[in-house]
Coordinates of C-alpha atoms and ligand atoms in Angstrom, one line a residue:
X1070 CA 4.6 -37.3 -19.8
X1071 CA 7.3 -35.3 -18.1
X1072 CA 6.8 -33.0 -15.0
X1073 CA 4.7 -29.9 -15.1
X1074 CA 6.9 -26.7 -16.3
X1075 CA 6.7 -23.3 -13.8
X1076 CA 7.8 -20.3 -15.0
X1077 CA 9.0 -17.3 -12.3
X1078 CA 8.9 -13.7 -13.4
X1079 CA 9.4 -10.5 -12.1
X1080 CA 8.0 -7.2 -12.8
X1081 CA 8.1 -3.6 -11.1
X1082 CA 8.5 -4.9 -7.9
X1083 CA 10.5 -5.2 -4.4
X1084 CA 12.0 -8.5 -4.6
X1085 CA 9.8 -9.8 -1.8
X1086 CA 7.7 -12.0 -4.1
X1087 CA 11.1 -14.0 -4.7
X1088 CA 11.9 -14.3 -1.0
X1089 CA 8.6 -15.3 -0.6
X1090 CA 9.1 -18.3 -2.7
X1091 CA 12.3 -19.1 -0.9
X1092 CA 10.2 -18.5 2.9
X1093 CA 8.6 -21.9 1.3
X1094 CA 11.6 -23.6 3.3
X1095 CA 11.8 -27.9 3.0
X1096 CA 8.4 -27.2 1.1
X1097 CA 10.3 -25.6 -1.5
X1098 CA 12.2 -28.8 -2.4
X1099 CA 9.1 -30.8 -2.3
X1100 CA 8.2 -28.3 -5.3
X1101 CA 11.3 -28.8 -7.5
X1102 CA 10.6 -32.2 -7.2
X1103 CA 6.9 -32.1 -8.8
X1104 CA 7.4 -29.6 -11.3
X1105 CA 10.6 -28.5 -13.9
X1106 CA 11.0 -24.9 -12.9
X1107 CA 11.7 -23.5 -16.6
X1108 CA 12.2 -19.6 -16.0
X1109 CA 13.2 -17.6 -12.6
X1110 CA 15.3 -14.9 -13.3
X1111 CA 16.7 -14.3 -10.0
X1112 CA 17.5 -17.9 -9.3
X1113 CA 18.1 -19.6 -12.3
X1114 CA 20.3 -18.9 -15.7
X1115 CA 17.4 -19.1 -18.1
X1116 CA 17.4 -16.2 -20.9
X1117 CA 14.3 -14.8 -22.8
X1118 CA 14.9 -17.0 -25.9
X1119 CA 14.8 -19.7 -23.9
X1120 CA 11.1 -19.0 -23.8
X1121 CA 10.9 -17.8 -27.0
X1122 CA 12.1 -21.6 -27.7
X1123 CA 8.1 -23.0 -26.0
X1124 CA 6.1 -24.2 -28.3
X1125 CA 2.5 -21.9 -27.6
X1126 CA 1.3 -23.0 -24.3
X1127 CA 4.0 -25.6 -23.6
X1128 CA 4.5 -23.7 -20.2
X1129 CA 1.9 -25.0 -17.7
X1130 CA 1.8 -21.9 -15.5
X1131 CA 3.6 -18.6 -14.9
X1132 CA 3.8 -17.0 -11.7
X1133 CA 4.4 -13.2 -12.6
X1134 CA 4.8 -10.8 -10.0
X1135 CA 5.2 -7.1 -9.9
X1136 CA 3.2 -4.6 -11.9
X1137 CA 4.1 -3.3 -15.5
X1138 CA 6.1 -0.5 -15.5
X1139 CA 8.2 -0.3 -18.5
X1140 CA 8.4 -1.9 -22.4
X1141 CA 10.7 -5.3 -21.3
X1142 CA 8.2 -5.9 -18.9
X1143 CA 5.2 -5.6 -21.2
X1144 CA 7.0 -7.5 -24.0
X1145 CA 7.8 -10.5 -21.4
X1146 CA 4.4 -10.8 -19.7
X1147 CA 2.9 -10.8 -23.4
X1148 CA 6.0 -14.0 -24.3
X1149 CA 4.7 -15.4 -21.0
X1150 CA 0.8 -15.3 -21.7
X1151 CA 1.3 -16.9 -25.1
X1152 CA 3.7 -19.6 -23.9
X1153 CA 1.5 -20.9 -20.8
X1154 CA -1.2 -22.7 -19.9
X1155 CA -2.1 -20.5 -16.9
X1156 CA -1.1 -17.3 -15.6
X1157 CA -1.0 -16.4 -11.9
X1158 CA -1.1 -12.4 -11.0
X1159 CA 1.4 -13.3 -7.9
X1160 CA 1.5 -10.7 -4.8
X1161 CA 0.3 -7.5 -4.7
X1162 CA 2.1 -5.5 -7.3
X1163 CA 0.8 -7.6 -9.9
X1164 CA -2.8 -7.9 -8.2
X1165 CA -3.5 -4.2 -7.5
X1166 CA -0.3 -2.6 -8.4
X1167 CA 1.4 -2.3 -5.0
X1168 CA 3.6 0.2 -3.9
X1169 CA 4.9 1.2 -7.4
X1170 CA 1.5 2.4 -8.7
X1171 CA 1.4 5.2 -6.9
X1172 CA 3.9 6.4 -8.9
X1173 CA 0.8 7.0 -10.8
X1174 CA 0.9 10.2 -9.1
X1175 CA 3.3 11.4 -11.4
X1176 CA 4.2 10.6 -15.4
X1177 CA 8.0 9.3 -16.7
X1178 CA 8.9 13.0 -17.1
X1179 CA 8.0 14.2 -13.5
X1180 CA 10.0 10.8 -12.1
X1181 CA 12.7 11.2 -14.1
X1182 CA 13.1 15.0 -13.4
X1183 CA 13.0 13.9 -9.8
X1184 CA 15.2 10.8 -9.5
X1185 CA 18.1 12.0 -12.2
X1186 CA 17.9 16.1 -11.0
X1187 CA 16.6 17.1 -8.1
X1188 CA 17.1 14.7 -5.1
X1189 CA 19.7 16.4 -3.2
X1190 CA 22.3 13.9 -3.5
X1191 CA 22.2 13.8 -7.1
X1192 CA 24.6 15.7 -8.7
X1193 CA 23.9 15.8 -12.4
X1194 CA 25.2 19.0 -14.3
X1195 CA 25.1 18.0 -17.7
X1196 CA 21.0 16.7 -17.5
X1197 CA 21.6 13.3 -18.4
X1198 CA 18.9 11.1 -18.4
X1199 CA 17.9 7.5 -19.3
X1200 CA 17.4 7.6 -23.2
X1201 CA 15.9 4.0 -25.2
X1202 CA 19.0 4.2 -27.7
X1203 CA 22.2 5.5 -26.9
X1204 CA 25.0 5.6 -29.2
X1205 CA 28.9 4.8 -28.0
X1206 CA 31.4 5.0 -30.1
X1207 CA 29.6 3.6 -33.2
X1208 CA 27.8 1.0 -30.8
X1209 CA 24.0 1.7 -30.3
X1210 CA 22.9 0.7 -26.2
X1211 CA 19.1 0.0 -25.7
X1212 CA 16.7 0.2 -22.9
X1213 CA 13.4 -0.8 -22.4
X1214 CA 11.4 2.1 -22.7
X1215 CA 9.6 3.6 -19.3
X1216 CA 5.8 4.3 -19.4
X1217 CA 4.0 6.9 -18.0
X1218 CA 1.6 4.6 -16.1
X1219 CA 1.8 1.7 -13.8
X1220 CA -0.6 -0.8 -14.6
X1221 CA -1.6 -4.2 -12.8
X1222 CA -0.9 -7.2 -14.7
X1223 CA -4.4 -7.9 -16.1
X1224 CA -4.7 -4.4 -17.2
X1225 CA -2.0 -6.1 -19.7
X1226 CA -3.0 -9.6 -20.0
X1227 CA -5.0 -11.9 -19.7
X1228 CA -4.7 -13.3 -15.8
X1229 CA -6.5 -16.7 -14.7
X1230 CA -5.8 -16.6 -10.7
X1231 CA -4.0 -14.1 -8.5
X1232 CA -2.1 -15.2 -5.2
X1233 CA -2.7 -11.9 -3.4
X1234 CA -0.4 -10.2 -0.3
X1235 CA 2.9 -8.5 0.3
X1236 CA 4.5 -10.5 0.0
X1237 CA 1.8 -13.5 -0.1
X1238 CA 2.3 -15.6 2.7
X1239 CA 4.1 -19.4 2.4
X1240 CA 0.6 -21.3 3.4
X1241 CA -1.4 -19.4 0.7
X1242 CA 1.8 -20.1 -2.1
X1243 CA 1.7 -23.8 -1.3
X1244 CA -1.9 -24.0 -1.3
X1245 CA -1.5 -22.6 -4.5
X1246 CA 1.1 -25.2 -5.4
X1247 CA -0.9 -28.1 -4.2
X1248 CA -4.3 -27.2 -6.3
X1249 CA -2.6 -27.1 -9.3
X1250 CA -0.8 -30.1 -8.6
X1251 CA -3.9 -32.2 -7.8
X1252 CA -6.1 -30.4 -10.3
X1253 CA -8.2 -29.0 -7.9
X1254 CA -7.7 -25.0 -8.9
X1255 CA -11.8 -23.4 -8.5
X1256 CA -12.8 -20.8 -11.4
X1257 CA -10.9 -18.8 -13.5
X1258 CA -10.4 -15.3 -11.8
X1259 CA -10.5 -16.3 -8.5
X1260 CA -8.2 -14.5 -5.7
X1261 CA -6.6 -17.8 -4.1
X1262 CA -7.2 -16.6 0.0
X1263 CA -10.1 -16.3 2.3
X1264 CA -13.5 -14.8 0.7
X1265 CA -13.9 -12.9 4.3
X1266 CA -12.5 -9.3 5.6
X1267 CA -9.4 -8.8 7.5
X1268 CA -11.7 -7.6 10.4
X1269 CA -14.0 -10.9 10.6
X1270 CA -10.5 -13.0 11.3
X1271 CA -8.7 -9.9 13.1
X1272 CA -8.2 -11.2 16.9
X1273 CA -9.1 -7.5 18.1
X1274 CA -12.6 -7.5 16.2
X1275 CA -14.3 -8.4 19.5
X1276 CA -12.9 -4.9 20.8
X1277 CA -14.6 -3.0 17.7
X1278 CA -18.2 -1.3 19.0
X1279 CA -21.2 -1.8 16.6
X1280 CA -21.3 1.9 15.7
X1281 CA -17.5 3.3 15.6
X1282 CA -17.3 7.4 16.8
X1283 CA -14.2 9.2 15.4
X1284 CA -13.7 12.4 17.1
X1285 CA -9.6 12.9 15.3
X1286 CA -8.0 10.9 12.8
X1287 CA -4.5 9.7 14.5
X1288 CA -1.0 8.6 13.2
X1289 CA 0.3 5.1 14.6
X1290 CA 3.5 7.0 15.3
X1291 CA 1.5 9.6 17.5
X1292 CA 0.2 7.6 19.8
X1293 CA 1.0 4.4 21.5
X1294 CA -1.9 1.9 20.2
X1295 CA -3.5 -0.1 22.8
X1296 CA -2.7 -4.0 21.5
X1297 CA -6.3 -4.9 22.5
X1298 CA -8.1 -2.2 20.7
X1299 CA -9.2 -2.6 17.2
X1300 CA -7.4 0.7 15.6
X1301 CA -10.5 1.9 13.8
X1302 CA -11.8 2.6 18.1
X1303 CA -8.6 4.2 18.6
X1304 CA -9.1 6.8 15.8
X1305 CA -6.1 5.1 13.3
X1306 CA -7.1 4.6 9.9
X1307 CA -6.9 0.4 9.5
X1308 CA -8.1 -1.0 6.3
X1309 CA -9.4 -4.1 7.7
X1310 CA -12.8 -3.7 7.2
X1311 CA -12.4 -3.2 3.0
X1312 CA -9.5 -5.2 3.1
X1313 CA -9.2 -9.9 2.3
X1314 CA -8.2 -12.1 5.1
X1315 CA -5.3 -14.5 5.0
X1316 CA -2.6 -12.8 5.4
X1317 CA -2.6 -14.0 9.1
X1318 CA -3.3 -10.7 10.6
X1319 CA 0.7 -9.9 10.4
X1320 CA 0.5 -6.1 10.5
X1321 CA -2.0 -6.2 13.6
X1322 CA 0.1 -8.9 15.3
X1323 CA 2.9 -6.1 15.1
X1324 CA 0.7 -3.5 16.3
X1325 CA 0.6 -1.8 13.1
X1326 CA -2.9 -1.3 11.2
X1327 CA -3.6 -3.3 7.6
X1328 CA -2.7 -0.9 4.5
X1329 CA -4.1 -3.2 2.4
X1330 CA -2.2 -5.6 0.6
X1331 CA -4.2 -8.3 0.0
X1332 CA -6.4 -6.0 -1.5
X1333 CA -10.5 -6.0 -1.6
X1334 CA -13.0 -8.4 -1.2
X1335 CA -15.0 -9.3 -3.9
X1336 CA -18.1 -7.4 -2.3
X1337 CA -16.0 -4.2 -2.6
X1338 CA -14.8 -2.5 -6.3
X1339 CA -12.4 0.1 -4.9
X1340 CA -10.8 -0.6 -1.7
X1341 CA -9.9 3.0 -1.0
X1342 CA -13.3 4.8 -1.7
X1343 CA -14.5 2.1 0.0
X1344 CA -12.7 2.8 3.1
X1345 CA -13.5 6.7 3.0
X1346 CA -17.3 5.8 3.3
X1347 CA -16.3 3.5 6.2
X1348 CA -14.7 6.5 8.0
X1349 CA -17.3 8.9 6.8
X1350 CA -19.3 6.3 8.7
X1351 CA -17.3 6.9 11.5
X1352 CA -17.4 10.6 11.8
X1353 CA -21.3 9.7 12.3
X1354 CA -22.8 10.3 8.6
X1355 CA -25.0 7.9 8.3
X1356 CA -25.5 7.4 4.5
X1357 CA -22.4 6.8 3.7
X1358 CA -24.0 5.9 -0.3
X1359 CA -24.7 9.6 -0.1
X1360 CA -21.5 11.7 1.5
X1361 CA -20.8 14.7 0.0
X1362 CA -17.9 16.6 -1.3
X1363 CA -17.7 19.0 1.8
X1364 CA -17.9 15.5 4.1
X1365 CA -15.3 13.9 2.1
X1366 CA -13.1 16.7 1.8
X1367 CA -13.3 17.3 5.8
X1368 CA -12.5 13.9 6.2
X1369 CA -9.6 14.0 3.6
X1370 CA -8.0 17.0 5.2
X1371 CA -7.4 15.3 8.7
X1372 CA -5.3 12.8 6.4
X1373 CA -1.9 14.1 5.6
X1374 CA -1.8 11.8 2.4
X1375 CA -4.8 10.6 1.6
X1376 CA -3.4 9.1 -1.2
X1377 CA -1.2 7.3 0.2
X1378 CA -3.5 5.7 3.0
X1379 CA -6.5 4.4 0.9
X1380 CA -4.4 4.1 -1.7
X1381 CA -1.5 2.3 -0.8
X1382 CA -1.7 -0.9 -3.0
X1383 CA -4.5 -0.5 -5.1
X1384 CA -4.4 3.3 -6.8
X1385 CA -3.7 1.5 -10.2
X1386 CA -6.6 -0.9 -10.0
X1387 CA -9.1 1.6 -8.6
X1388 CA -11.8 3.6 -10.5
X1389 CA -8.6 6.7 -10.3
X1390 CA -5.8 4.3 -11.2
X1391 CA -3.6 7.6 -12.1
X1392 CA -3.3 11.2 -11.5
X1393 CA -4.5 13.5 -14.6
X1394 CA -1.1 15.4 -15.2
X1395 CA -2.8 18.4 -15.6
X1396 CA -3.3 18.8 -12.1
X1397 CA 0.3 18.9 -11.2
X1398 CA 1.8 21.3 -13.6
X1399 CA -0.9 24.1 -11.9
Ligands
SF4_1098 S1 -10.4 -2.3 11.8 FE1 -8.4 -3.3 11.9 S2 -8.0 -3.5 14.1 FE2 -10.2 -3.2 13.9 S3 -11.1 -5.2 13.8 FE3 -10.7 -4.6 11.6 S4 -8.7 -5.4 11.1 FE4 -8.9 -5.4 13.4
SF4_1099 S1 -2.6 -6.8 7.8 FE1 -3.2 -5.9 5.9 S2 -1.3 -4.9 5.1 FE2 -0.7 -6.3 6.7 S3 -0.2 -8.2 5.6 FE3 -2.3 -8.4 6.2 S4 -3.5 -7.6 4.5 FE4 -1.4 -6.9 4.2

């Protein structure tokens, strides 16, 4: 029986999930050793019909990362799904979207309208914009065609584990690594990190009062954060609370408050509503079940992009997952 097959892909995403695998160091050759790596598009010269070329399922796992953004990447996850064994939802954009769904905020015509017109550097007189077929001189060009909505990558297919994290750290990947190795993977849909919130593991949870009192909601650039403090105390919006441990505290070891990226744990179904009846708690309303539209909108309008803050990784896995477009022709 020859070695186990791995299969790297990459979606709508930063590139980060690729260094990530590269951050495994000396570990990293340990990996190539125990496995035939079969498909990694950044590394590696393997095409699309290489994969075509699996038999169904011949793949052990594929490690996908990034969300689905466009027809390519729908059509490759799909290839991927039926030619593996397993399929691990790797990092955050493919976890909860990531960054790139809240693009969700706006549809392929509103992007593209932005991107190819009206940035100011862009100089584009004639309106020329990315088209699926394009014809030179007798020659048709293709490309992939670009959806309207971001989606997560089990909002496409089928997904057994996910690796969350942006970019998931090296311990968490090789832990990964190892259970599949030594057949030791726990159930099918498991998030492979800590069960426990980001503030049960945060060092500056001993600093957080049992009842928090918000008076004003403050930017990290507008003050100078106290390193002891937890954030919450200091009137900064962290997502600790709503938010999965392992990611080793990095953004609190920096002095910057967690945005998220591991996204929830499995007690909470949307991390960012979530978080606004944790600060609802905060501003001292004390059913947070219960807040109303008034509370939440007060609340909301002290945040200059409230989006963008509860949001941040997971508005294409929430309950809102995209903007109605409606709304931003008014
Ligand atoms: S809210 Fe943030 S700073 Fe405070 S204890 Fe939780 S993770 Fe730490
Ligand atoms: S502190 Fe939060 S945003 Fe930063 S790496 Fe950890 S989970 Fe991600």
């Amino acid at each position: 029986m020859g070695k186990p097959k791995f299969a790297f892909y990459w979606c709508a995403s930063c590139g980060g999930c690729e260094e990530a695998i590269i951050d495994l160091g000396e570990d990293l050759l340990k990996v190539t050793a125990a496995v035939d790596i079969v498909l990694w598009p950044v590394a590696l010269d393997f095409k699309r019909k290489d994969v075509e070329a699996f038999e169904d399922g011949e793949i052990d796992v594929s490690f996908i990362n990034g969300a689905v953004r466009t027809e390519e990447q729908e059509e490759m996850v799909n290839l991927l799904r039926q030619k593996s064994q397993l399929v691990f939802a790797f990092g955050s954009c493919a976890h909860i979207g990531g960054i790139p769904g809240l693009a969700n905020l706006w549809n392929k015509e509103s992007i593209f309208e932005r991107v190819y017109k009206t940035v100011p550097t862009v100089n584009n007189p004639d309106n020329v914009y990315p088209k699926t077929t394009t014809d030179i001189n007798g020659n048709e060009l293709t490309l992939p065609e670009f959806y309207d909505t971001v989606r997560t990558l089990d909002q496409v297919i089928d997904v057994d584990y996910y690796i969350p994290g942006c970019a998931p750290p090296p311990d968490l990947i090789m832990n990964a690594f190892t259970a599949i190795l030594e057949g030791k993977l726990p159930a099918k849909g498991s998030v492979l990190a800590p069960e426990k919130s980001l503030c049960d593991t945060c060092p500056r949870a001993k600093s957080k009062p049992e009842k928090l009192a918000i008076k004003e909601i403050r930017r990290v650039h507008q003050v100078a954060p106290d390193p002891e403090k937890c954030f919450l105390e200091q009137g900064i919006i962290c997502l600790g609370p709503v938010t999965r441990s392992g990611c080793g505290e990095r953004c609190i070891n920096a002095n910057m408050p967690c945005r998220g990226c591991f996204g929830p744990t499995r007690e909470v179904a949307d991390q960012g509503a979530k978080m606004l009846s944790v600060i609802a708690a905060c501003f001292g309303i004390e059913n947070e079940d219960k807040i109303s539209d008034e509370e939440v909108k007060a609340i909301v309008n002290q945040v200059d992009d409230p989006v963008g803050v509860f949001y941040m990784y997971s508005l294409a896995a929430s309950v809102l997952r995209r903007r109605q477009m409606e709304q931003i022709k008014e």
